[in-house]
Amino acid sequence: MKTRPAGIGSVHADWMGSLPAKLSVMPLKHLAVPGSHDSFTFWVDIEAPVGPDQKVYVKYLATVFSQVAKKVMVKWSMTQNLTFKEQLDAGIRYFDLRVSSKPSQPGKEIYFIHGLFGHKVRDGLVQINSFLDRHSKEVVFLDFNHHYAMEAEHHVYLISMLQEVFGRKLCHNCTVESVTLDYLWEKKYQVIVFYHHPSSHGCPVMWPGNKIPAPWANTTRPTKLTQFLDTTLKERAKQGAFHVSQAILTPKVNTVAKGLVWGLRSYLVERNLPSIMSWVEAQRPGRDGVNIVTSDFVDLTDFANIVIKLNNLLLTEHDRRPT
C-alpha cells in the first residue's frame, strides 16, 4: 500500500476557496469535509511519563518495563503520519484534539496527548494559524473533546491561548444553519473551536461540544463499523449541529496483545482500509448525508480527495460545466 498517494501534497491546500458558488452558499453542515482522528499523534514523546489518559495497568507496565513498553505504546498511540501543515496541505479541515497538562511539571503548559504526550498545544495552533494566514478562504474545525489533568486555571490558559493565537479568525458561536463559507469569508472567520468543557460557557468564540456530535463505534470489525456509521447518519440531528462520521477502528486490549509488535497501522488499519474507504466513496453529503468524515493515517489512501469529491454530488450537470 502506498504511503504517499497522489492526493498528498499541497494540491488541496485551497479546496474550500475553489468550490463553486452553489456550494459556498450552502450550510457547511451539508458539505463533505475530511478530518483526521487523533490529529496530533504524528509525534509522541517517548521520554515523557505515560499520560493521565491511560489506565492504571498501562501506567504500571510502562513503569516496570519502561522503554520497551513505551516503544509498544508508540506503535499503538500514533494514528497519523502527517504534521498539521501536511494535513492542511492535503485538504484535512477537521482536527480531533485531546489535551493534557503534565502533572509532574510546574506551570500551566498544555500538551496534545494520546497515551503518550505530544507537542505543546501552542506550537500546533501556531502552525495551523500560519497556514490560514497563507490561505485566507480555508476554514478549520478544532474539536477539543478530551481534557486530562486540567484544573480551572489550565482551561483559562488554553482558552486565552486560542484567542491570542487566532484572534479575529475565531468564528462566534451562532446558529449552525447560518454558517456557510460565504458567511465565514464575509466575516473573515477561519476557525471554529468546539470546547467540550463547562469552563468555556459564556465565551462567545467557543462552541459547545453538543454542536458537533461524533458517535464512536468502538469496534475492531469493519462490517460492524459501517453498520454503525449508517445507523448514526440516519439518526443525525436535523437541526443545530454539525456531524462527524468516525470511519475508524478501535483496538481492544486483546487486539494490542495479538498485534503487539506490528502496531495499529500494520495490524488493524492497513488491512481494513479498503472496505472502510468503499463505504466513504459510497456516501453523499447534504441534509441527511455525511458532513465531517475522519480517518486514521489519512496519507495511506487518497482519503481527503475522496471526501472532497463527494461534494460534486451536490451539483447538477449544468453546475459542473466550466464557464
PDB file of C-alpha atoms in Angstrom, residues 1-304:
ATOM      1  CA  MET A   1       0.000   0.000   0.000  1.00  0.00           C
ATOM      2  CA  LYS A   2       1.282   3.460  -0.916  1.00  0.00           C
ATOM      3  CA  THR A   3       2.199   5.775   1.918  1.00  0.00           C
ATOM      4  CA  ARG A   4       2.181   8.958  -0.168  1.00  0.00           C
ATOM      5  CA  PRO A   5      -0.565   8.738  -2.832  1.00  0.00           C
ATOM      6  CA  ALA A   6      -1.056  11.442  -5.426  1.00  0.00           C
ATOM      7  CA  GLY A   7      -3.535  13.298  -3.210  1.00  0.00           C
ATOM      8  CA  ILE A   8      -0.889  14.096  -0.611  1.00  0.00           C
ATOM      9  CA  GLY A   9       0.904  17.394  -1.040  1.00  0.00           C
ATOM     10  CA  SER A  10      -0.438  20.911  -1.419  1.00  0.00           C
ATOM     11  CA  VAL A  11      -2.907  20.027  -4.193  1.00  0.00           C
ATOM     12  CA  HIS A  12      -5.875  20.550  -1.821  1.00  0.00           C
ATOM     13  CA  ALA A  13      -4.485  23.492   0.151  1.00  0.00           C
ATOM     14  CA  ASP A  14      -7.215  25.792  -1.251  1.00  0.00           C
ATOM     15  CA  TRP A  15     -10.081  23.414  -1.902  1.00  0.00           C
ATOM     16  CA  MET A  16     -12.686  25.345   0.099  1.00  0.00           C
ATOM     17  CA  GLY A  17     -11.861  28.595  -1.664  1.00  0.00           C
ATOM     18  CA  SER A  18     -12.139  26.798  -5.021  1.00  0.00           C
ATOM     19  CA  LEU A  19     -15.661  25.406  -4.500  1.00  0.00           C
ATOM     20  CA  PRO A  20     -18.413  26.531  -6.897  1.00  0.00           C
ATOM     21  CA  ALA A  21     -20.690  29.343  -5.679  1.00  0.00           C
ATOM     22  CA  LYS A  22     -23.602  26.900  -5.327  1.00  0.00           C
ATOM     23  CA  LEU A  23     -21.657  25.074  -2.604  1.00  0.00           C
ATOM     24  CA  SER A  24     -20.179  28.084  -0.794  1.00  0.00           C
ATOM     25  CA  VAL A  25     -23.707  29.364  -0.177  1.00  0.00           C
ATOM     26  CA  MET A  26     -24.847  26.042   1.359  1.00  0.00           C
ATOM     27  CA  PRO A  27     -24.719  25.457   5.130  1.00  0.00           C
ATOM     28  CA  LEU A  28     -21.301  23.991   5.969  1.00  0.00           C
ATOM     29  CA  LYS A  29     -23.102  21.170   7.796  1.00  0.00           C
ATOM     30  CA  HIS A  30     -24.265  19.908   4.367  1.00  0.00           C
ATOM     31  CA  LEU A  31     -20.783  19.734   2.813  1.00  0.00           C
ATOM     32  CA  ALA A  32     -18.361  16.802   2.994  1.00  0.00           C
ATOM     33  CA  VAL A  33     -15.250  17.763   4.970  1.00  0.00           C
ATOM     34  CA  PRO A  34     -12.233  15.466   5.529  1.00  0.00           C
ATOM     35  CA  GLY A  35     -10.866  15.210   9.069  1.00  0.00           C
ATOM     36  CA  SER A  36      -8.207  13.276  10.964  1.00  0.00           C
ATOM     37  CA  HIS A  37      -8.642  11.144  14.083  1.00  0.00           C
ATOM     38  CA  ASP A  38      -6.244  11.892  16.961  1.00  0.00           C
ATOM     39  CA  SER A  39      -4.851  14.532  14.638  1.00  0.00           C
ATOM     40  CA  PHE A  40      -1.673  15.394  16.564  1.00  0.00           C
ATOM     41  CA  THR A  41      -0.175  11.909  17.022  1.00  0.00           C
ATOM     42  CA  PHE A  42       2.410  12.267  14.232  1.00  0.00           C
ATOM     43  CA  TRP A  43       4.933  12.661  17.083  1.00  0.00           C
ATOM     44  CA  VAL A  44       4.865  11.475  20.684  1.00  0.00           C
ATOM     45  CA  ASP A  45       7.488  11.872  23.401  1.00  0.00           C
ATOM     46  CA  ILE A  46       8.895   8.501  24.447  1.00  0.00           C
ATOM     47  CA  GLU A  47      10.977  10.194  27.162  1.00  0.00           C
ATOM     48  CA  ALA A  48       7.983  11.735  28.985  1.00  0.00           C
ATOM     49  CA  PRO A  49       5.854   9.862  31.554  1.00  0.00           C
ATOM     50  CA  VAL A  50       2.815   7.917  30.347  1.00  0.00           C
ATOM     51  CA  GLY A  51      -0.171  10.273  30.052  1.00  0.00           C
ATOM     52  CA  PRO A  52      -3.007  10.629  32.589  1.00  0.00           C
ATOM     53  CA  ASP A  53      -5.450   9.383  29.917  1.00  0.00           C
ATOM     54  CA  GLN A  54      -4.119   5.837  30.367  1.00  0.00           C
ATOM     55  CA  LYS A  55      -5.498   3.117  32.625  1.00  0.00           C
ATOM     56  CA  VAL A  56      -3.624   2.159  35.807  1.00  0.00           C
ATOM     57  CA  TYR A  57      -2.349  -1.165  34.386  1.00  0.00           C
ATOM     58  CA  VAL A  58      -0.809   0.618  31.373  1.00  0.00           C
ATOM     59  CA  LYS A  59       0.989   3.066  33.669  1.00  0.00           C
ATOM     60  CA  TYR A  60       2.216   0.126  35.769  1.00  0.00           C
ATOM     61  CA  LEU A  61       3.575  -1.732  32.700  1.00  0.00           C
ATOM     62  CA  ALA A  62       5.290   1.437  31.492  1.00  0.00           C
ATOM     63  CA  THR A  63       6.897   1.881  34.916  1.00  0.00           C
ATOM     64  CA  VAL A  64       8.090  -1.736  35.122  1.00  0.00           C
ATOM     65  CA  PHE A  65       9.204  -2.205  31.525  1.00  0.00           C
ATOM     66  CA  SER A  66       9.966   1.458  30.786  1.00  0.00           C
ATOM     67  CA  GLN A  67      11.376   1.999  27.282  1.00  0.00           C
ATOM     68  CA  VAL A  68      10.221  -1.389  25.943  1.00  0.00           C
ATOM     69  CA  ALA A  69       6.618  -0.730  26.975  1.00  0.00           C
ATOM     70  CA  LYS A  70       6.742   2.809  25.591  1.00  0.00           C
ATOM     71  CA  LYS A  71       8.029   1.621  22.220  1.00  0.00           C
ATOM     72  CA  VAL A  72       4.977  -0.640  22.009  1.00  0.00           C
ATOM     73  CA  MET A  73       2.758   2.268  23.082  1.00  0.00           C
ATOM     74  CA  VAL A  74       4.165   4.451  20.309  1.00  0.00           C
ATOM     75  CA  LYS A  75       3.059   1.878  17.719  1.00  0.00           C
ATOM     76  CA  TRP A  76      -0.473   1.904  19.130  1.00  0.00           C
ATOM     77  CA  SER A  77      -0.723   5.613  20.053  1.00  0.00           C
ATOM     78  CA  MET A  78       0.270   7.104  16.700  1.00  0.00           C
ATOM     79  CA  THR A  79      -2.699   7.368  14.348  1.00  0.00           C
ATOM     80  CA  GLN A  80      -1.264   9.899  11.856  1.00  0.00           C
ATOM     81  CA  ASN A  81       1.984  10.297   9.901  1.00  0.00           C
ATOM     82  CA  LEU A  82       1.493  13.859   8.678  1.00  0.00           C
ATOM     83  CA  THR A  83       2.175  17.095  10.573  1.00  0.00           C
ATOM     84  CA  PHE A  84      -0.584  19.694  10.910  1.00  0.00           C
ATOM     85  CA  LYS A  85       0.826  21.605   7.929  1.00  0.00           C
ATOM     86  CA  GLU A  86       0.995  18.455   5.794  1.00  0.00           C
ATOM     87  CA  GLN A  87      -2.558  17.511   6.779  1.00  0.00           C
ATOM     88  CA  LEU A  88      -3.799  21.014   5.913  1.00  0.00           C
ATOM     89  CA  ASP A  89      -1.979  20.971   2.568  1.00  0.00           C
ATOM     90  CA  ALA A  90      -3.586  17.586   1.858  1.00  0.00           C
ATOM     91  CA  GLY A  91      -7.069  19.036   2.489  1.00  0.00           C
ATOM     92  CA  ILE A  92      -7.811  17.999   6.089  1.00  0.00           C
ATOM     93  CA  ARG A  93     -10.030  20.634   7.731  1.00  0.00           C
ATOM     94  CA  TYR A  94     -11.270  18.952  10.942  1.00  0.00           C
ATOM     95  CA  PHE A  95      -8.869  18.197  13.796  1.00  0.00           C
ATOM     96  CA  ASP A  96      -9.671  15.843  16.677  1.00  0.00           C
ATOM     97  CA  LEU A  97      -7.737  17.227  19.659  1.00  0.00           C
ATOM     98  CA  ARG A  98      -7.082  15.658  23.091  1.00  0.00           C
ATOM     99  CA  VAL A  99      -5.080  17.706  25.550  1.00  0.00           C
ATOM    100  CA  SER A 100      -3.490  17.477  28.999  1.00  0.00           C
ATOM    101  CA  SER A 101      -1.228  19.225  31.432  1.00  0.00           C
ATOM    102  CA  LYS A 102       1.861  17.347  32.675  1.00  0.00           C
ATOM    103  CA  PRO A 103       1.002  16.641  36.324  1.00  0.00           C
ATOM    104  CA  SER A 104       4.679  16.375  37.297  1.00  0.00           C
ATOM    105  CA  GLN A 105       5.561  19.695  35.679  1.00  0.00           C
ATOM    106  CA  PRO A 106       5.046  23.130  37.273  1.00  0.00           C
ATOM    107  CA  GLY A 107       3.189  25.816  35.351  1.00  0.00           C
ATOM    108  CA  LYS A 108       0.095  25.652  33.134  1.00  0.00           C
ATOM    109  CA  GLU A 109       1.538  24.365  29.839  1.00  0.00           C
ATOM    110  CA  ILE A 110      -0.842  22.161  27.837  1.00  0.00           C
ATOM    111  CA  TYR A 111       0.187  19.294  25.542  1.00  0.00           C
ATOM    112  CA  PHE A 112      -1.530  17.092  22.986  1.00  0.00           C
ATOM    113  CA  ILE A 113      -1.938  13.562  24.303  1.00  0.00           C
ATOM    114  CA  HIS A 114      -2.851  10.038  23.225  1.00  0.00           C
ATOM    115  CA  GLY A 115      -1.302   7.581  25.660  1.00  0.00           C
ATOM    116  CA  LEU A 116       1.966   9.492  25.394  1.00  0.00           C
ATOM    117  CA  PHE A 117       2.475  13.256  25.375  1.00  0.00           C
ATOM    118  CA  GLY A 118       2.886  15.054  22.065  1.00  0.00           C
ATOM    119  CA  HIS A 119       3.816  18.621  21.143  1.00  0.00           C
ATOM    120  CA  LYS A 120       2.837  21.701  23.111  1.00  0.00           C
ATOM    121  CA  VAL A 121      -0.633  22.792  22.029  1.00  0.00           C
ATOM    122  CA  ARG A 122       0.594  26.327  21.335  1.00  0.00           C
ATOM    123  CA  ASP A 123       3.102  25.043  18.749  1.00  0.00           C
ATOM    124  CA  GLY A 124       0.353  23.193  16.881  1.00  0.00           C
ATOM    125  CA  LEU A 125      -2.007  26.175  16.936  1.00  0.00           C
ATOM    126  CA  VAL A 126       0.713  28.494  15.609  1.00  0.00           C
ATOM    127  CA  GLN A 127       1.360  26.066  12.731  1.00  0.00           C
ATOM    128  CA  ILE A 128      -2.359  25.973  11.867  1.00  0.00           C
ATOM    129  CA  ASN A 129      -2.627  29.775  12.075  1.00  0.00           C
ATOM    130  CA  SER A 130       0.374  30.181   9.781  1.00  0.00           C
ATOM    131  CA  PHE A 131      -1.376  28.044   7.150  1.00  0.00           C
ATOM    132  CA  LEU A 132      -4.579  30.081   7.491  1.00  0.00           C
ATOM    133  CA  ASP A 133      -2.630  33.313   7.026  1.00  0.00           C
ATOM    134  CA  ARG A 134      -1.492  31.995   3.639  1.00  0.00           C
ATOM    135  CA  HIS A 135      -4.887  30.532   2.626  1.00  0.00           C
ATOM    136  CA  SER A 136      -7.491  33.124   3.532  1.00  0.00           C
ATOM    137  CA  LYS A 137     -10.542  31.185   2.293  1.00  0.00           C
ATOM    138  CA  GLU A 138      -9.803  27.931   4.161  1.00  0.00           C
ATOM    139  CA  VAL A 139     -11.694  27.141   7.372  1.00  0.00           C
ATOM    140  CA  VAL A 140     -10.785  24.631  10.089  1.00  0.00           C
ATOM    141  CA  PHE A 141     -12.751  22.875  12.817  1.00  0.00           C
ATOM    142  CA  LEU A 142     -10.749  22.448  16.041  1.00  0.00           C
ATOM    143  CA  ASP A 143     -12.509  19.932  18.285  1.00  0.00           C
ATOM    144  CA  PHE A 144     -11.098  19.919  21.850  1.00  0.00           C
ATOM    145  CA  ASN A 145     -13.062  16.899  23.052  1.00  0.00           C
ATOM    146  CA  HIS A 146     -10.904  15.366  25.808  1.00  0.00           C
ATOM    147  CA  HIS A 147      -9.140  17.236  28.617  1.00  0.00           C
ATOM    148  CA  TYR A 148      -6.913  15.469  31.157  1.00  0.00           C
ATOM    149  CA  ALA A 149      -5.245  16.667  34.387  1.00  0.00           C
ATOM    150  CA  MET A 150      -6.653  20.155  33.806  1.00  0.00           C
ATOM    151  CA  GLU A 151      -7.844  22.444  36.600  1.00  0.00           C
ATOM    152  CA  ALA A 152      -9.784  25.697  36.137  1.00  0.00           C
ATOM    153  CA  GLU A 153      -6.598  27.701  35.566  1.00  0.00           C
ATOM    154  CA  HIS A 154      -5.484  25.319  32.787  1.00  0.00           C
ATOM    155  CA  HIS A 155      -8.754  25.878  30.936  1.00  0.00           C
ATOM    156  CA  VAL A 156      -8.465  29.648  31.321  1.00  0.00           C
ATOM    157  CA  TYR A 157      -4.908  29.407  29.969  1.00  0.00           C
ATOM    158  CA  LEU A 158      -5.909  27.293  26.955  1.00  0.00           C
ATOM    159  CA  ILE A 159      -8.978  29.362  26.032  1.00  0.00           C
ATOM    160  CA  SER A 160      -6.898  32.543  26.293  1.00  0.00           C
ATOM    161  CA  MET A 161      -4.222  30.932  24.124  1.00  0.00           C
ATOM    162  CA  LEU A 162      -6.778  30.120  21.423  1.00  0.00           C
ATOM    163  CA  GLN A 163      -7.973  33.722  21.391  1.00  0.00           C
ATOM    164  CA  GLU A 164      -4.419  35.053  21.386  1.00  0.00           C
ATOM    165  CA  VAL A 165      -3.216  32.835  18.503  1.00  0.00           C
ATOM    166  CA  PHE A 166      -6.258  33.104  16.213  1.00  0.00           C
ATOM    167  CA  GLY A 167      -7.713  36.476  17.210  1.00  0.00           C
ATOM    168  CA  ARG A 168     -10.347  37.718  14.752  1.00  0.00           C
ATOM    169  CA  LYS A 169     -10.242  34.442  12.796  1.00  0.00           C
ATOM    170  CA  LEU A 170     -12.376  32.782  15.522  1.00  0.00           C
ATOM    171  CA  CYS A 171     -15.991  32.276  14.478  1.00  0.00           C
ATOM    172  CA  HIS A 172     -18.567  33.341  17.073  1.00  0.00           C
ATOM    173  CA  ASN A 173     -20.941  30.662  18.326  1.00  0.00           C
ATOM    174  CA  CYS A 174     -24.150  31.047  16.314  1.00  0.00           C
ATOM    175  CA  THR A 175     -26.871  29.040  14.590  1.00  0.00           C
ATOM    176  CA  VAL A 176     -25.207  26.149  12.756  1.00  0.00           C
ATOM    177  CA  GLU A 177     -27.538  26.518   9.765  1.00  0.00           C
ATOM    178  CA  SER A 178     -26.308  30.095   9.205  1.00  0.00           C
ATOM    179  CA  VAL A 179     -22.662  29.017   8.835  1.00  0.00           C
ATOM    180  CA  THR A 180     -21.825  28.933   5.137  1.00  0.00           C
ATOM    181  CA  LEU A 181     -18.447  29.508   3.528  1.00  0.00           C
ATOM    182  CA  ASP A 182     -19.814  32.783   2.115  1.00  0.00           C
ATOM    183  CA  TYR A 183     -20.755  33.899   5.646  1.00  0.00           C
ATOM    184  CA  LEU A 184     -17.327  32.925   7.024  1.00  0.00           C
ATOM    185  CA  TRP A 185     -15.488  34.658   4.178  1.00  0.00           C
ATOM    186  CA  GLU A 186     -17.509  37.830   4.636  1.00  0.00           C
ATOM    187  CA  LYS A 187     -16.694  37.912   8.371  1.00  0.00           C
ATOM    188  CA  LYS A 188     -13.089  36.762   7.753  1.00  0.00           C
ATOM    189  CA  TYR A 189     -13.664  33.857  10.147  1.00  0.00           C
ATOM    190  CA  GLN A 190     -11.435  30.810   9.579  1.00  0.00           C
ATOM    191  CA  VAL A 191     -11.541  28.835  12.840  1.00  0.00           C
ATOM    192  CA  ILE A 192     -14.484  27.150  14.579  1.00  0.00           C
ATOM    193  CA  VAL A 193     -13.421  25.897  18.026  1.00  0.00           C
ATOM    194  CA  PHE A 194     -15.502  23.286  19.860  1.00  0.00           C
ATOM    195  CA  TYR A 195     -14.636  23.084  23.548  1.00  0.00           C
ATOM    196  CA  HIS A 196     -16.164  20.141  25.413  1.00  0.00           C
ATOM    197  CA  HIS A 197     -15.902  21.532  28.927  1.00  0.00           C
ATOM    198  CA  PRO A 198     -18.173  23.801  31.023  1.00  0.00           C
ATOM    199  CA  SER A 199     -15.342  26.298  31.569  1.00  0.00           C
ATOM    200  CA  SER A 200     -15.895  27.634  28.033  1.00  0.00           C
ATOM    201  CA  HIS A 201     -19.537  28.558  28.697  1.00  0.00           C
ATOM    202  CA  GLY A 202     -20.087  32.256  28.187  1.00  0.00           C
ATOM    203  CA  CYS A 203     -17.094  32.681  25.869  1.00  0.00           C
ATOM    204  CA  PRO A 204     -18.612  33.795  22.531  1.00  0.00           C
ATOM    205  CA  VAL A 205     -15.902  32.202  20.353  1.00  0.00           C
ATOM    206  CA  MET A 206     -16.016  28.753  21.982  1.00  0.00           C
ATOM    207  CA  TRP A 207     -18.680  26.432  20.561  1.00  0.00           C
ATOM    208  CA  PRO A 208     -20.217  23.763  22.857  1.00  0.00           C
ATOM    209  CA  GLY A 209     -19.462  20.116  22.160  1.00  0.00           C
ATOM    210  CA  ASN A 210     -23.133  19.273  21.571  1.00  0.00           C
ATOM    211  CA  LYS A 211     -22.955  21.202  18.287  1.00  0.00           C
ATOM    212  CA  ILE A 212     -20.569  18.603  16.835  1.00  0.00           C
ATOM    213  CA  PRO A 213     -21.593  15.060  17.863  1.00  0.00           C
ATOM    214  CA  ALA A 214     -19.089  12.368  16.834  1.00  0.00           C
ATOM    215  CA  PRO A 215     -20.627   8.933  17.542  1.00  0.00           C
ATOM    216  CA  TRP A 216     -17.968   6.284  18.223  1.00  0.00           C
ATOM    217  CA  ALA A 217     -18.392   2.679  17.053  1.00  0.00           C
ATOM    218  CA  ASN A 218     -15.668   1.283  19.366  1.00  0.00           C
ATOM    219  CA  THR A 219     -15.148  -1.842  17.275  1.00  0.00           C
ATOM    220  CA  THR A 220     -12.343  -3.738  15.527  1.00  0.00           C
ATOM    221  CA  ARG A 221     -14.678  -5.108  12.839  1.00  0.00           C
ATOM    222  CA  PRO A 222     -15.165  -3.116   9.618  1.00  0.00           C
ATOM    223  CA  THR A 223     -18.648  -4.534   8.933  1.00  0.00           C
ATOM    224  CA  LYS A 224     -19.829  -3.523  12.391  1.00  0.00           C
ATOM    225  CA  LEU A 225     -18.222  -0.083  11.878  1.00  0.00           C
ATOM    226  CA  THR A 226     -20.004   0.611   8.577  1.00  0.00           C
ATOM    227  CA  GLN A 227     -23.348  -0.568  10.011  1.00  0.00           C
ATOM    228  CA  PHE A 228     -22.832   1.820  12.933  1.00  0.00           C
ATOM    229  CA  LEU A 229     -21.929   4.698  10.591  1.00  0.00           C
ATOM    230  CA  ASP A 230     -25.066   4.091   8.510  1.00  0.00           C
ATOM    231  CA  THR A 231     -27.266   3.959  11.610  1.00  0.00           C
ATOM    232  CA  THR A 232     -25.853   7.125  13.180  1.00  0.00           C
ATOM    233  CA  LEU A 233     -26.186   9.020   9.887  1.00  0.00           C
ATOM    234  CA  LYS A 234     -29.900   8.129   9.796  1.00  0.00           C
ATOM    235  CA  GLU A 235     -30.169   9.445  13.363  1.00  0.00           C
ATOM    236  CA  ARG A 236     -28.189  12.607  12.581  1.00  0.00           C
ATOM    237  CA  ALA A 237     -29.650  15.747  14.200  1.00  0.00           C
ATOM    238  CA  LYS A 238     -31.787  17.607  11.671  1.00  0.00           C
ATOM    239  CA  GLN A 239     -31.104  20.997  13.251  1.00  0.00           C
ATOM    240  CA  GLY A 240     -28.441  22.778  15.255  1.00  0.00           C
ATOM    241  CA  ALA A 241     -25.370  20.578  14.815  1.00  0.00           C
ATOM    242  CA  PHE A 242     -22.563  19.525  12.523  1.00  0.00           C
ATOM    243  CA  HIS A 243     -21.885  15.772  12.385  1.00  0.00           C
ATOM    244  CA  VAL A 244     -18.720  13.656  12.497  1.00  0.00           C
ATOM    245  CA  SER A 245     -18.595  10.156  10.985  1.00  0.00           C
ATOM    246  CA  GLN A 246     -15.633   8.442  12.634  1.00  0.00           C
ATOM    247  CA  ALA A 247     -14.517   5.943   9.981  1.00  0.00           C
ATOM    248  CA  ILE A 248     -12.044   4.363  12.392  1.00  0.00           C
ATOM    249  CA  LEU A 249     -11.466   1.011  14.066  1.00  0.00           C
ATOM    250  CA  THR A 250     -10.577   0.924  17.757  1.00  0.00           C
ATOM    251  CA  PRO A 251      -8.157  -1.673  19.164  1.00  0.00           C
ATOM    252  CA  LYS A 252      -9.145  -3.573  22.300  1.00  0.00           C
ATOM    253  CA  VAL A 253      -6.672  -4.965  24.861  1.00  0.00           C
ATOM    254  CA  ASN A 254      -6.587  -8.389  23.158  1.00  0.00           C
ATOM    255  CA  THR A 255      -6.068  -6.680  19.758  1.00  0.00           C
ATOM    256  CA  VAL A 256      -2.955  -4.978  21.101  1.00  0.00           C
ATOM    257  CA  ALA A 257      -1.784  -8.246  22.681  1.00  0.00           C
ATOM    258  CA  LYS A 258      -2.137 -10.157  19.383  1.00  0.00           C
ATOM    259  CA  GLY A 259      -0.554  -7.449  17.263  1.00  0.00           C
ATOM    260  CA  LEU A 260       1.948  -6.217  19.817  1.00  0.00           C
ATOM    261  CA  VAL A 261       4.968  -5.888  17.553  1.00  0.00           C
ATOM    262  CA  TRP A 262       3.069  -4.704  14.457  1.00  0.00           C
ATOM    263  CA  GLY A 263       1.168  -1.746  15.885  1.00  0.00           C
ATOM    264  CA  LEU A 264      -2.115  -0.060  14.958  1.00  0.00           C
ATOM    265  CA  ARG A 265      -1.222   0.826  11.381  1.00  0.00           C
ATOM    266  CA  SER A 266       0.097  -2.584  10.253  1.00  0.00           C
ATOM    267  CA  TYR A 267      -2.158  -4.834  12.328  1.00  0.00           C
ATOM    268  CA  LEU A 268      -5.542  -3.086  12.209  1.00  0.00           C
ATOM    269  CA  VAL A 269      -5.689  -0.114   9.834  1.00  0.00           C
ATOM    270  CA  GLU A 270      -3.957  -1.137   6.586  1.00  0.00           C
ATOM    271  CA  ARG A 271      -5.733  -4.477   6.185  1.00  0.00           C
ATOM    272  CA  ASN A 272      -9.184  -2.938   6.738  1.00  0.00           C
ATOM    273  CA  LEU A 273      -8.820   0.371   4.875  1.00  0.00           C
ATOM    274  CA  PRO A 274     -10.187  -0.896   1.523  1.00  0.00           C
ATOM    275  CA  SER A 275     -13.592  -1.814   2.991  1.00  0.00           C
ATOM    276  CA  ILE A 276     -13.757   1.397   5.061  1.00  0.00           C
ATOM    277  CA  MET A 277     -12.870   3.555   2.047  1.00  0.00           C
ATOM    278  CA  SER A 278     -15.501   1.737  -0.029  1.00  0.00           C
ATOM    279  CA  TRP A 279     -18.064   2.954   2.486  1.00  0.00           C
ATOM    280  CA  VAL A 280     -16.722   6.523   2.295  1.00  0.00           C
ATOM    281  CA  GLU A 281     -16.798   6.522  -1.525  1.00  0.00           C
ATOM    282  CA  ALA A 282     -20.440   5.397  -1.482  1.00  0.00           C
ATOM    283  CA  GLN A 283     -21.596   8.338   0.649  1.00  0.00           C
ATOM    284  CA  ARG A 284     -23.357  11.527  -0.326  1.00  0.00           C
ATOM    285  CA  PRO A 285     -23.256  14.850   1.551  1.00  0.00           C
ATOM    286  CA  GLY A 286     -26.334  17.037   2.043  1.00  0.00           C
ATOM    287  CA  ARG A 287     -29.152  17.367   4.562  1.00  0.00           C
ATOM    288  CA  ASP A 288     -29.226  13.669   5.518  1.00  0.00           C
ATOM    289  CA  GLY A 289     -25.757  12.688   4.359  1.00  0.00           C
ATOM    290  CA  VAL A 290     -22.194  12.817   5.623  1.00  0.00           C
ATOM    291  CA  ASN A 291     -20.642  16.047   6.877  1.00  0.00           C
ATOM    292  CA  ILE A 292     -17.213  15.593   8.517  1.00  0.00           C
ATOM    293  CA  VAL A 293     -15.540  12.205   7.939  1.00  0.00           C
ATOM    294  CA  THR A 294     -12.452  11.242   9.954  1.00  0.00           C
ATOM    295  CA  SER A 295      -9.807   8.583   9.367  1.00  0.00           C
ATOM    296  CA  ASP A 296      -6.595   7.241  10.861  1.00  0.00           C
ATOM    297  CA  PHE A 297      -3.432   7.650   8.753  1.00  0.00           C
ATOM    298  CA  VAL A 298      -5.020   9.998   6.201  1.00  0.00           C
ATOM    299  CA  ASP A 299      -1.956   9.608   3.942  1.00  0.00           C
ATOM    300  CA  LEU A 300      -2.376   5.860   3.375  1.00  0.00           C
ATOM    301  CA  THR A 301      -5.113   6.413   0.779  1.00  0.00           C
ATOM    302  CA  ASP A 302      -6.402   9.327  -1.260  1.00  0.00           C
ATOM    303  CA  PHE A 303      -8.729   9.956   1.702  1.00  0.00           C
ATOM    304  CA  ALA A 304      -9.035  13.763   1.638  1.00  0.00           C
TER     305      ALA A 304
END
